[in-house]
Amino acid sequence: MPCRLSFRYDSAEAPETVINRRKFLQRSGLATTALLMSRSGFGMTHGDGTTAPTFATAIDPTTLTKFVDPLPLPQIAKASEYRAHPSIPKLKLPYYRIAIQPTTAKIHRDLNPTRQWSYGPSSPGPAFETRSGEGILVEWANQLPTNHFLPIDHHIHGADAGKPQVRTVAHLHGAKTAPESDGYPEDWQVPGKSALYYYPNQQDAAMLWYHDHTLGINRLNVYAGLVGTFMIRDSVEDALNLPKGKYEIPLVLYDRLLTKDGQLLYPVSADPEAPWVPEVFGNAILANGKLFPYLEVEPRKYRLRVLNASNSRFYHLSLSSGSANAIANGQIGMNQIGTDQGLLPSPVPLKTLVIAPGERADLVVDFSEHLGEQILVKNDAFDVMQFRVSASKVNDESSLPTSLRPVQKIPESEAVKTRLLTLDEYDTPKGETELMLLNGSHWSMPITEKPVFNTTEIWSLMNPTNDSHPIHLHLVRFQILDRRAYEPWLYQTKREIHYIGAALPPQPNEAGWKDTVRVDSRTVTRIIVPFTGFTGRYVWHCHILEHEDNEMMRPYEVVAPG
Ligand code: C2O
Ligand code: CU
């Protein structure tokens, strides 16, 4: 019997019984890779009968030549026909069909093609271009084989051996969507089946993204490649004259571990019966599916739409000119103009962008002073990609306005309810993480969060763990009120909240509409959330996918008043 099982906690015991005092794996350090590597390599067999690659076969990506492949730009998704609106049959909507399929792709010139799963022909999948108020229909068709190629942990809730190995359900992250089209984690489809979803797009311009959300194997399906971008445009954005067309570049970032023959390597624990690992950090950071790509740019403004689609890794991104002292001297400023749910009130100048899994950042970068230079996008010391600025001057007619879109602050007095919700980690006596919960509750327990439709609530997210967790709520957009350090032990033992620091307002680049919030270690992070759009059952969860899969996810329900 795997050791993890003997330490499952009953809801009654959690979370009082255990407080995590173990120094947890460092969020973005490459050192973590080595840590995880030492725990693995136990000839795990995949569902499809192949042997899981071990770390002995992992490549060191720094041995590869950098900047030999152009940055891939995703194809724009195309509607194939018009079909009837789900409840207004006279209304015809653009209909898209997206095949979820196996594929292979070159991640780097000098690597063999990598086996992946993708929406459409390659990963990231096709980019949707839509307009606010103009709904679309998408049929997500599962055309995958019946066996998985990454290590399923059958002890995880929802992934028991009785379930089909290959299941998918697509979720449009950040969208205001009715429950039946939201990709509820239990609404999965097996190969040969499909789901027709309606996205009304009744929301402000923003970069959303779609990804798999299948209960218990979400981390594996996303790691296999099931991600893509979804833009909503509107007239407010149009009027700003921001860089557009070929001057607007999506940057989908995720990290992977790769074998020497170029295949995806998903780490496993030392226990072959229970291969789940609490976090995954790849030593190769990919941009739009390529390792170390380059992009030729003109000396002018560009708009970069950054998405952190990693399973676990937080990024600290900066731009630097390629000279030797780049980090010290050559750092290039950027302006953040938008966050998860759209434009900020005004541009925020940044040297380093911190972005957690699930979050998006809308950036304007000006290359006009860098004629003929090579600019690196760095994550700490890792060179993610290179911009090659051409040497001849160009005319740039785009603008970077000083005010973008007003964001009306929601007064706290508007909240009809405040909920205190804890983020919980459970460890074995050996200090190995075995389970993560929200508010001490398993996925299958009765729904406890039932906000009333069209009311506003404050959610106080209390994090006693040593990790920062990016918490995401489906359906809604919210504002961050503050983060405040508290003393976890007093809460653990006496249920007393003792704040040990001032309430810190959100960073300027978080002071817009968000759908994912970093809840930092040993803070209470407060968000204020209007529950509008639809009633029904949704989910909220940690966007570290390893946490989410091992139950750091809960249903919630927006209920009709009365
Ligand atoms: Cu990005 Cu529940 O998802
Ligand atoms: Cu988490």
Coordinates of C-alpha atoms and ligand atoms in Angstrom, one line a residue:
M1 CA 0.0 0.0 0.0
P2 CA 1.4 3.3 -0.9
C3 CA 2.5 5.3 2.1
R4 CA 0.4 8.3 0.9
L5 CA -2.9 6.5 1.5
S6 CA -2.3 5.8 5.1
F7 CA -2.1 9.5 5.7
R8 CA -5.3 10.6 4.0
Y9 CA -7.1 12.9 6.4
D10 CA -10.7 12.8 7.1
S11 CA -12.4 16.1 6.7
A12 CA -13.0 16.0 10.4
E13 CA -9.3 16.0 11.1
A14 CA -8.3 18.6 8.6
P15 CA -6.8 21.1 8.8
E16 CA -6.1 21.3 12.6
T17 CA -4.0 18.2 12.8
V18 CA -1.2 19.2 10.6
I19 CA 0.6 22.4 9.9
N20 CA 3.2 22.4 7.3
R21 CA 6.5 23.5 8.7
R22 CA 8.6 22.0 6.0
K23 CA 10.6 24.3 3.8
F24 CA 8.8 23.8 0.6
L25 CA 10.3 23.5 -2.8
Q26 CA 11.4 26.8 -4.0
R27 CA 9.0 28.3 -6.4
S28 CA 11.1 29.3 -9.4
G29 CA 14.6 28.0 -8.7
L30 CA 16.1 25.6 -11.1
A31 CA 17.5 23.9 -8.1
T32 CA 14.1 22.3 -7.6
T33 CA 14.6 20.3 -10.7
A34 CA 17.5 18.5 -9.1
L35 CA 15.5 17.9 -6.0
L36 CA 12.7 16.3 -7.9
M37 CA 15.1 14.4 -10.0
S38 CA 16.6 12.6 -7.0
R39 CA 13.2 11.3 -6.1
S40 CA 12.5 9.7 -9.4
G41 CA 13.7 7.2 -11.9
F42 CA 11.8 4.2 -10.7
G43 CA 10.9 2.5 -14.0
M44 CA 7.3 3.7 -14.1
T45 CA 5.1 2.2 -16.8
H46 CA 2.7 4.5 -18.7
G47 CA -0.9 3.6 -19.5
D48 CA 0.1 2.9 -23.1
G49 CA 2.6 0.3 -22.0
T50 CA 5.7 2.4 -22.7
T51 CA 8.2 2.9 -19.9
A52 CA 8.3 6.3 -18.5
P53 CA 11.6 8.1 -19.3
T54 CA 13.8 8.7 -16.2
F55 CA 15.8 11.6 -15.4
A56 CA 19.0 9.8 -16.4
T57 CA 17.8 10.6 -19.9
A58 CA 16.9 14.3 -19.4
I59 CA 18.7 16.8 -21.5
D60 CA 20.4 19.9 -20.2
P61 CA 18.9 22.5 -22.5
T62 CA 21.9 24.8 -22.1
T63 CA 23.9 22.4 -24.2
L64 CA 21.7 23.3 -27.2
T65 CA 22.4 26.2 -29.6
K66 CA 20.3 29.2 -28.7
F67 CA 18.1 31.3 -31.1
V68 CA 18.2 29.0 -34.2
D69 CA 14.4 28.7 -34.5
P70 CA 12.0 31.5 -35.3
L71 CA 9.2 32.1 -32.7
P72 CA 6.1 30.3 -33.9
L73 CA 3.0 32.5 -34.0
P74 CA -0.2 30.5 -33.5
Q75 CA -2.7 30.3 -36.4
I76 CA -5.9 32.2 -36.0
A77 CA -8.9 29.8 -35.4
K78 CA -11.4 29.8 -38.3
A79 CA -15.1 29.3 -38.0
S80 CA -16.2 26.7 -40.5
E81 CA -19.9 27.6 -40.6
Y82 CA -22.8 29.4 -38.8
R83 CA -25.0 27.5 -36.4
A84 CA -28.0 28.3 -34.3
H85 CA -27.7 30.0 -30.9
P86 CA -28.4 27.4 -28.2
S87 CA -31.6 29.2 -26.9
I88 CA -32.4 31.6 -29.7
P89 CA -32.5 29.3 -32.8
K90 CA -33.0 32.3 -35.2
L91 CA -29.7 33.7 -34.2
K92 CA -26.8 32.2 -36.1
L93 CA -23.3 32.1 -34.5
P94 CA -19.9 31.3 -35.9
Y95 CA -19.1 27.7 -35.2
Y96 CA -15.6 26.3 -34.7
R97 CA -14.6 22.7 -34.4
I98 CA -11.4 22.0 -32.6
A99 CA -9.9 18.5 -32.7
I100 CA -8.1 17.4 -29.6
Q101 CA -5.4 15.2 -31.2
P102 CA -2.0 13.7 -30.9
T103 CA 0.7 15.5 -32.7
T104 CA 4.5 15.8 -33.0
A105 CA 6.4 19.1 -33.1
K106 CA 10.0 20.2 -33.2
I107 CA 10.7 22.0 -29.9
H108 CA 14.3 22.9 -31.1
R109 CA 16.2 22.5 -34.4
D110 CA 18.5 19.9 -32.8
L111 CA 15.9 17.8 -31.0
N112 CA 13.8 15.0 -32.4
P113 CA 10.1 15.8 -32.9
T114 CA 8.3 15.7 -29.6
R115 CA 5.2 13.7 -29.1
Q116 CA 2.4 16.0 -27.8
W117 CA -1.3 16.4 -27.6
S118 CA -2.8 19.6 -29.0
Y119 CA -6.0 21.5 -29.8
G120 CA -5.8 21.5 -33.6
P121 CA -2.6 20.7 -35.4
S122 CA 0.0 22.1 -32.9
S123 CA 0.5 23.3 -29.4
P124 CA -0.3 26.0 -28.3
G125 CA -3.6 25.6 -30.2
P126 CA -5.2 28.0 -32.6
A127 CA -5.7 31.6 -31.4
F128 CA -9.3 32.7 -31.1
E129 CA -10.0 36.3 -32.2
T130 CA -13.4 37.4 -31.0
R131 CA -15.3 40.6 -30.1
S132 CA -17.0 41.6 -27.0
G133 CA -20.8 40.8 -27.2
E134 CA -20.4 38.5 -30.2
G135 CA -20.9 34.9 -29.1
I136 CA -19.4 31.9 -30.7
L137 CA -19.9 28.1 -30.6
V138 CA -17.0 25.7 -30.2
E139 CA -17.1 22.0 -30.6
W140 CA -14.3 20.4 -28.6
A141 CA -13.8 17.0 -30.2
N142 CA -11.7 14.4 -28.4
Q143 CA -9.7 12.5 -31.1
L144 CA -7.0 11.3 -28.8
P145 CA -5.9 7.6 -28.5
T146 CA -7.4 5.6 -25.6
N147 CA -4.1 5.3 -23.6
H148 CA -2.3 8.1 -21.9
F149 CA 1.4 8.7 -22.4
L150 CA 2.1 10.4 -19.1
P151 CA 2.1 8.8 -15.6
I152 CA -1.4 8.7 -14.1
D153 CA -1.7 8.5 -10.3
H154 CA -4.7 6.3 -9.7
H155 CA -4.8 7.2 -6.0
I156 CA -5.8 10.8 -6.9
H157 CA -9.5 11.6 -6.6
G158 CA -11.2 11.3 -9.9
A159 CA -8.3 9.4 -11.6
D160 CA -9.1 5.9 -10.2
A161 CA -8.2 2.9 -12.2
G162 CA -11.8 2.3 -13.1
K163 CA -11.9 5.6 -15.1
P164 CA -10.9 5.7 -18.8
Q165 CA -7.3 6.8 -19.0
V166 CA -7.9 9.4 -21.6
R167 CA -10.5 12.0 -20.9
T168 CA -10.6 15.7 -21.8
V169 CA -12.7 18.7 -21.0
A170 CA -11.9 22.2 -22.2
H171 CA -12.2 25.3 -20.0
L172 CA -12.0 28.9 -21.2
H173 CA -10.1 30.5 -18.4
G174 CA -11.4 34.0 -17.6
A175 CA -14.6 33.7 -19.5
K176 CA -18.1 34.5 -18.3
T177 CA -19.7 31.3 -19.4
A178 CA -22.9 29.4 -18.4
P179 CA -22.1 26.3 -16.2
E180 CA -22.9 23.8 -18.9
S181 CA -20.2 25.4 -21.2
D182 CA -17.6 26.1 -18.5
G183 CA -15.8 22.8 -18.6
Y184 CA -16.7 21.4 -15.2
P185 CA -13.9 19.0 -14.2
E186 CA -16.3 16.1 -14.1
D187 CA -17.8 16.9 -17.6
W188 CA -15.0 15.0 -19.4
Q189 CA -15.3 13.2 -22.7
V190 CA -13.6 10.1 -23.8
P191 CA -12.0 9.7 -27.3
G192 CA -14.6 9.7 -30.0
K193 CA -16.9 12.1 -28.1
S194 CA -17.2 15.9 -28.3
A195 CA -18.8 18.7 -26.4
L196 CA -20.4 21.8 -27.9
Y197 CA -19.8 24.9 -25.9
Y198 CA -21.3 28.4 -26.2
Y199 CA -19.1 31.4 -25.3
P200 CA -21.2 34.6 -25.2
N201 CA -18.1 36.9 -24.8
Q202 CA -20.2 39.4 -22.8
Q203 CA -17.2 41.0 -21.2
D204 CA -14.4 43.5 -21.7
A205 CA -11.5 43.1 -24.1
A206 CA -9.0 40.7 -22.5
M207 CA -6.7 37.8 -23.2
L208 CA -8.3 34.6 -22.1
W209 CA -6.9 31.2 -22.6
Y210 CA -8.3 27.7 -23.0
H211 CA -6.9 24.6 -21.5
D212 CA -7.8 21.1 -20.3
H213 CA -9.6 20.8 -16.9
T214 CA -10.1 17.0 -16.4
L215 CA -10.5 15.9 -12.8
G216 CA -7.4 14.1 -11.6
I217 CA -5.3 14.3 -14.8
N218 CA -5.5 18.0 -15.6
R219 CA -1.8 18.5 -14.9
L220 CA -0.9 15.7 -17.4
N221 CA -3.2 16.8 -20.2
V222 CA -1.9 20.4 -20.0
Y223 CA 1.7 19.2 -19.8
A224 CA 1.0 17.1 -22.9
G225 CA 0.1 20.4 -24.7
L226 CA -3.6 21.2 -24.3
V227 CA -3.5 25.0 -24.1
G228 CA -4.4 27.9 -26.4
T229 CA -5.2 31.6 -26.4
F230 CA -8.5 33.4 -26.8
M231 CA -8.6 37.2 -27.4
I232 CA -11.7 39.3 -26.8
R233 CA -11.5 42.8 -28.4
D234 CA -13.7 45.8 -27.9
S235 CA -14.1 49.4 -29.0
V236 CA -12.4 50.8 -25.9
E237 CA -9.3 48.9 -26.8
D238 CA -9.6 49.8 -30.5
A239 CA -9.7 53.5 -29.7
L240 CA -6.4 53.4 -27.9
N241 CA -4.4 52.8 -31.1
L242 CA -2.1 50.3 -29.4
P243 CA 0.3 48.3 -31.6
K244 CA -1.7 45.7 -33.5
G245 CA -1.6 43.1 -36.3
K246 CA 2.0 41.8 -36.7
Y247 CA 3.1 44.2 -33.9
E248 CA 1.0 42.3 -31.3
I249 CA 2.7 39.1 -30.3
P250 CA 1.3 36.4 -28.0
L251 CA 3.9 34.8 -25.7
V252 CA 2.7 31.6 -24.2
L253 CA 5.2 30.4 -21.7
Y254 CA 5.6 27.0 -20.1
D255 CA 8.4 24.9 -18.8
R256 CA 9.1 21.3 -19.6
L257 CA 11.6 18.5 -18.9
L258 CA 12.8 16.8 -22.1
T259 CA 14.6 13.5 -22.7
K260 CA 17.7 13.4 -24.9
D261 CA 15.6 12.2 -27.8
G262 CA 13.3 15.2 -27.3
Q263 CA 10.3 13.6 -25.6
L264 CA 8.3 15.1 -22.7
L265 CA 9.4 13.9 -19.3
Y266 CA 6.9 14.3 -16.5
P267 CA 8.5 13.6 -13.1
V268 CA 7.3 10.9 -10.8
S269 CA 7.6 10.2 -7.1
A270 CA 9.7 7.4 -5.6
D271 CA 6.6 5.4 -5.1
P272 CA 5.5 3.7 -8.4
E273 CA 2.0 3.2 -6.9
A274 CA 1.6 6.9 -6.2
P275 CA 3.6 8.8 -8.8
W276 CA 2.1 12.2 -8.1
V277 CA 4.6 14.9 -7.3
P278 CA 3.7 18.2 -5.6
E279 CA 5.2 20.5 -8.2
V280 CA 6.9 20.3 -11.6
F281 CA 9.7 22.6 -12.7
G282 CA 11.1 22.0 -16.2
N283 CA 14.6 23.2 -17.0
A284 CA 13.5 24.1 -20.5
I285 CA 11.3 27.2 -20.7
L286 CA 9.4 27.3 -24.0
A287 CA 7.8 30.3 -25.8
N288 CA 4.9 29.4 -28.0
G289 CA 6.1 25.8 -27.9
K290 CA 9.8 26.5 -28.9
L291 CA 12.9 26.4 -26.9
F292 CA 15.2 29.5 -27.3
P293 CA 13.3 31.0 -30.3
Y294 CA 14.1 34.4 -31.8
L295 CA 11.8 36.9 -33.4
E296 CA 12.8 39.6 -35.9
V297 CA 11.3 42.9 -34.9
E298 CA 11.3 46.5 -36.1
P299 CA 12.6 49.4 -34.0
R300 CA 9.2 50.5 -32.7
K301 CA 6.6 49.6 -30.2
Y302 CA 5.2 46.1 -29.8
R303 CA 2.4 44.7 -27.7
L304 CA 3.3 41.4 -26.0
R305 CA 0.5 39.3 -24.6
V306 CA 2.2 37.1 -22.0
L307 CA 0.5 34.0 -20.6
N308 CA 2.0 31.8 -17.9
A309 CA 0.7 28.4 -18.9
S310 CA 3.1 26.5 -16.7
N311 CA 2.1 23.7 -14.4
S312 CA 3.9 25.2 -11.4
R313 CA 6.5 27.8 -12.3
F314 CA 6.3 31.5 -11.5
Y315 CA 8.3 33.7 -13.8
H316 CA 10.3 36.8 -13.1
L317 CA 10.7 38.2 -16.6
S318 CA 13.0 40.9 -17.7
L319 CA 14.3 42.3 -21.0
S320 CA 18.0 43.0 -21.5
S321 CA 20.3 44.0 -24.3
G322 CA 22.6 41.2 -25.2
S323 CA 25.7 42.9 -23.9
A324 CA 27.8 41.2 -21.2
N325 CA 26.6 43.5 -18.4
A326 CA 23.0 43.3 -19.5
I327 CA 21.6 42.4 -16.1
A328 CA 23.3 45.3 -14.3
N329 CA 23.2 47.9 -17.1
G330 CA 21.3 46.8 -20.1
Q331 CA 17.9 46.2 -18.5
I332 CA 15.1 47.5 -20.7
G333 CA 11.9 48.9 -19.3
M334 CA 8.5 47.7 -20.3
N335 CA 5.0 49.0 -19.7
Q336 CA 2.3 46.8 -18.4
I337 CA -1.1 47.9 -19.8
G338 CA -3.3 45.1 -18.8
T339 CA -3.8 42.1 -16.5
D340 CA -5.9 39.0 -16.5
Q341 CA -9.3 40.6 -17.3
G342 CA -8.2 43.5 -19.4
L343 CA -6.7 46.9 -19.5
L344 CA -5.3 48.7 -16.4
P345 CA -6.3 52.3 -15.7
S346 CA -2.9 53.5 -16.9
P347 CA 0.4 51.9 -18.0
V348 CA 2.7 50.6 -15.2
P349 CA 6.4 50.8 -15.9
L350 CA 8.2 47.6 -15.0
K351 CA 11.7 46.3 -14.9
T352 CA 10.7 42.8 -13.9
L353 CA 7.4 41.1 -14.5
V354 CA 6.3 38.5 -11.9
I355 CA 3.7 36.2 -13.3
A356 CA 2.1 33.2 -11.7
P357 CA 0.5 30.1 -13.4
G358 CA -2.8 31.2 -15.0
E359 CA -2.0 34.9 -15.0
R360 CA -1.7 37.1 -18.1
A361 CA 0.2 40.3 -18.6
D362 CA -0.4 42.8 -21.5
L363 CA 2.9 44.6 -22.2
V364 CA 4.1 47.4 -24.5
V365 CA 7.8 47.3 -25.2
D366 CA 9.5 50.0 -27.3
F367 CA 12.5 48.8 -29.4
S368 CA 12.9 52.2 -31.1
E369 CA 16.1 53.0 -29.1
H370 CA 17.6 49.6 -29.9
L371 CA 18.3 49.7 -33.6
G372 CA 20.3 46.6 -34.7
E373 CA 20.4 45.2 -31.1
Q374 CA 19.6 41.8 -29.8
I375 CA 17.3 41.9 -26.8
L376 CA 16.8 38.9 -24.5
V377 CA 13.7 37.9 -22.6
K378 CA 15.1 36.4 -19.5
N379 CA 13.5 34.5 -16.6
D380 CA 16.0 35.1 -13.9
A381 CA 19.2 33.8 -15.6
F382 CA 17.5 31.7 -18.2
D383 CA 17.4 33.1 -21.8
V384 CA 13.8 32.4 -22.8
M385 CA 14.0 34.1 -26.3
Q386 CA 15.7 36.8 -28.3
F387 CA 14.3 39.8 -30.2
R388 CA 16.4 40.8 -33.2
V389 CA 15.8 44.5 -33.8
S390 CA 16.3 45.6 -37.4
A391 CA 18.8 48.4 -38.1
S392 CA 16.8 50.8 -40.1
K393 CA 14.4 53.4 -38.6
V394 CA 10.7 52.9 -39.2
N395 CA 7.6 55.0 -38.7
D396 CA 5.6 54.0 -35.7
E397 CA 2.1 55.3 -35.7
S398 CA 0.8 53.3 -32.7
S399 CA 0.5 54.9 -29.3
L400 CA 0.9 54.2 -25.6
P401 CA -1.8 56.4 -24.1
T402 CA -1.3 57.5 -20.5
S403 CA -4.8 56.5 -19.6
L404 CA -6.3 53.3 -20.8
R405 CA -9.5 52.1 -19.2
P406 CA -11.0 53.3 -15.9
V407 CA -11.2 50.6 -13.2
Q408 CA -13.8 51.7 -10.7
K409 CA -12.7 50.5 -7.2
I410 CA -15.4 48.4 -5.5
P411 CA -16.0 49.8 -2.0
E412 CA -15.7 47.2 0.7
S413 CA -19.1 48.3 2.0
E414 CA -20.6 46.7 -1.1
A415 CA -19.8 43.2 0.2
V416 CA -22.7 41.4 1.7
K417 CA -20.5 38.6 3.1
T418 CA -16.9 37.9 4.0
R419 CA -15.6 34.3 3.9
L420 CA -12.4 33.2 5.5
L421 CA -11.0 30.3 3.4
T422 CA -7.7 28.5 4.1
L423 CA -5.2 26.9 1.7
D424 CA -4.0 23.7 3.2
E425 CA -1.1 21.3 2.6
Y426 CA -0.9 17.9 4.3
D427 CA 2.5 16.2 4.7
T428 CA 3.5 12.7 5.7
P429 CA 5.7 12.4 8.8
K430 CA 8.7 12.2 6.4
G431 CA 7.8 15.6 5.2
E432 CA 6.5 14.6 1.8
T433 CA 3.4 16.5 0.6
E434 CA 0.5 14.1 0.0
L435 CA -2.6 16.2 -0.3
M436 CA -3.7 19.8 -0.8
L437 CA -7.1 21.1 0.1
L438 CA -9.1 24.4 0.2
N439 CA -10.6 25.2 3.5
G440 CA -9.9 21.6 4.7
S441 CA -12.4 20.2 2.3
H442 CA -12.2 17.5 -0.3
W443 CA -13.6 18.0 -3.8
S444 CA -16.5 15.6 -3.2
M445 CA -17.7 17.2 0.0
P446 CA -21.0 19.2 -0.1
I447 CA -20.7 22.7 -1.6
T448 CA -20.1 25.3 1.1
E449 CA -19.5 28.5 -0.9
K450 CA -22.9 29.6 -2.2
P451 CA -22.7 33.3 -3.1
V452 CA -26.0 34.9 -4.1
F453 CA -26.4 36.0 -7.8
N454 CA -25.6 39.7 -8.3
T455 CA -24.1 40.2 -4.8
T456 CA -20.5 41.1 -3.9
E457 CA -18.4 39.1 -1.4
I458 CA -15.0 39.4 0.1
W459 CA -13.0 36.2 0.1
S460 CA -10.2 36.3 2.7
L461 CA -7.7 33.6 1.5
M462 CA -5.5 32.5 4.4
N463 CA -2.3 30.7 3.4
P464 CA -0.5 28.9 6.3
T465 CA 1.8 27.0 3.8
N466 CA 5.3 28.1 2.8
D467 CA 4.2 28.5 -0.8
S468 CA 2.6 31.1 -2.8
H469 CA -0.6 29.7 -4.4
P470 CA -2.3 31.4 -7.5
I471 CA -6.0 31.1 -6.7
H472 CA -8.4 31.3 -9.6
L473 CA -12.2 31.6 -9.6
H474 CA -14.2 30.6 -12.6
L475 CA -17.0 32.9 -14.0
V476 CA -16.0 36.1 -12.2
R477 CA -13.6 38.9 -12.3
F478 CA -12.4 40.5 -9.0
Q479 CA -10.2 43.1 -7.5
I480 CA -7.4 42.5 -4.9
L481 CA -8.0 44.4 -1.7
D482 CA -4.8 43.7 0.2
R483 CA -2.3 41.1 1.5
R484 CA -1.5 41.0 5.2
A485 CA 1.0 38.9 7.1
Y486 CA -0.4 36.9 10.0
E487 CA 0.8 34.5 12.6
P488 CA -0.2 31.0 11.4
W489 CA 0.4 29.2 14.7
L490 CA -2.0 31.2 16.7
Y491 CA -4.6 30.6 14.1
Q492 CA -3.8 26.9 14.0
T493 CA -4.1 26.4 17.8
K494 CA -6.5 29.1 19.0
R495 CA -8.4 30.2 15.8
E496 CA -7.1 33.7 16.5
I497 CA -6.0 36.0 13.7
H498 CA -3.0 38.0 14.7
Y499 CA -1.8 40.3 12.0
I500 CA 1.9 40.9 12.1
G501 CA 2.2 43.4 9.3
A502 CA 0.4 46.2 7.6
A503 CA -2.3 45.5 5.0
L504 CA -0.4 45.9 1.7
P505 CA -2.4 47.1 -1.4
P506 CA -2.0 45.2 -4.6
Q507 CA 1.0 46.0 -6.8
P508 CA 0.1 48.7 -9.4
N509 CA 0.2 46.0 -12.2
E510 CA -2.4 44.0 -10.2
A511 CA -4.7 46.9 -9.6
G512 CA -7.1 46.1 -12.3
W513 CA -9.6 43.3 -12.9
K514 CA -8.2 39.9 -12.1
D515 CA -9.3 36.3 -12.2
T516 CA -6.2 34.7 -10.6
V517 CA -4.5 36.1 -7.5
R518 CA -1.2 35.2 -5.8
V519 CA -1.9 34.3 -2.2
D520 CA 1.5 34.6 -0.7
S521 CA 2.8 32.4 2.1
R522 CA 1.6 33.3 5.6
T523 CA -0.7 36.1 4.4
V524 CA -4.3 36.7 4.3
T525 CA -5.0 37.9 0.8
R526 CA -8.4 39.6 0.4
I527 CA -10.3 39.8 -2.9
I528 CA -13.6 41.5 -3.6
V529 CA -15.8 39.6 -6.0
P530 CA -19.1 40.5 -7.7
F531 CA -20.9 37.3 -8.6
T532 CA -22.6 38.3 -11.9
G533 CA -23.4 36.7 -15.2
F534 CA -24.9 33.3 -14.4
T535 CA -26.1 31.2 -11.6
G536 CA -25.0 27.6 -11.2
R537 CA -22.1 25.4 -10.2
Y538 CA -18.5 26.5 -10.9
V539 CA -15.1 25.8 -9.4
W540 CA -12.3 27.7 -7.7
H541 CA -8.8 26.3 -7.3
C542 CA -5.1 26.7 -7.1
H543 CA -3.6 27.1 -10.6
I544 CA -0.5 25.1 -9.7
L545 CA -1.9 22.1 -11.6
E546 CA -0.2 19.5 -9.4
H547 CA -2.0 21.1 -6.4
E548 CA -5.3 21.4 -8.2
D549 CA -5.3 17.7 -9.3
N550 CA -4.6 16.6 -5.7
E551 CA -7.8 18.3 -4.5
M552 CA -6.8 22.0 -4.1
M553 CA -10.0 22.6 -6.0
R554 CA -13.6 23.0 -4.8
P555 CA -17.0 23.5 -6.4
Y556 CA -18.9 26.7 -5.6
E557 CA -22.4 27.6 -6.6
V558 CA -23.9 31.0 -7.5
V559 CA -27.5 30.8 -6.2
A560 CA -30.5 32.7 -7.2
P561 CA -31.7 35.2 -4.5
G562 CA -34.4 34.1 -2.0
Ligands
C2O1 CU1 -7.1 28.2 -15.9 CU2 -9.9 26.4 -13.6 O1 -8.5 27.2 -14.8
CU2 CU -1.3 25.7 -4.7

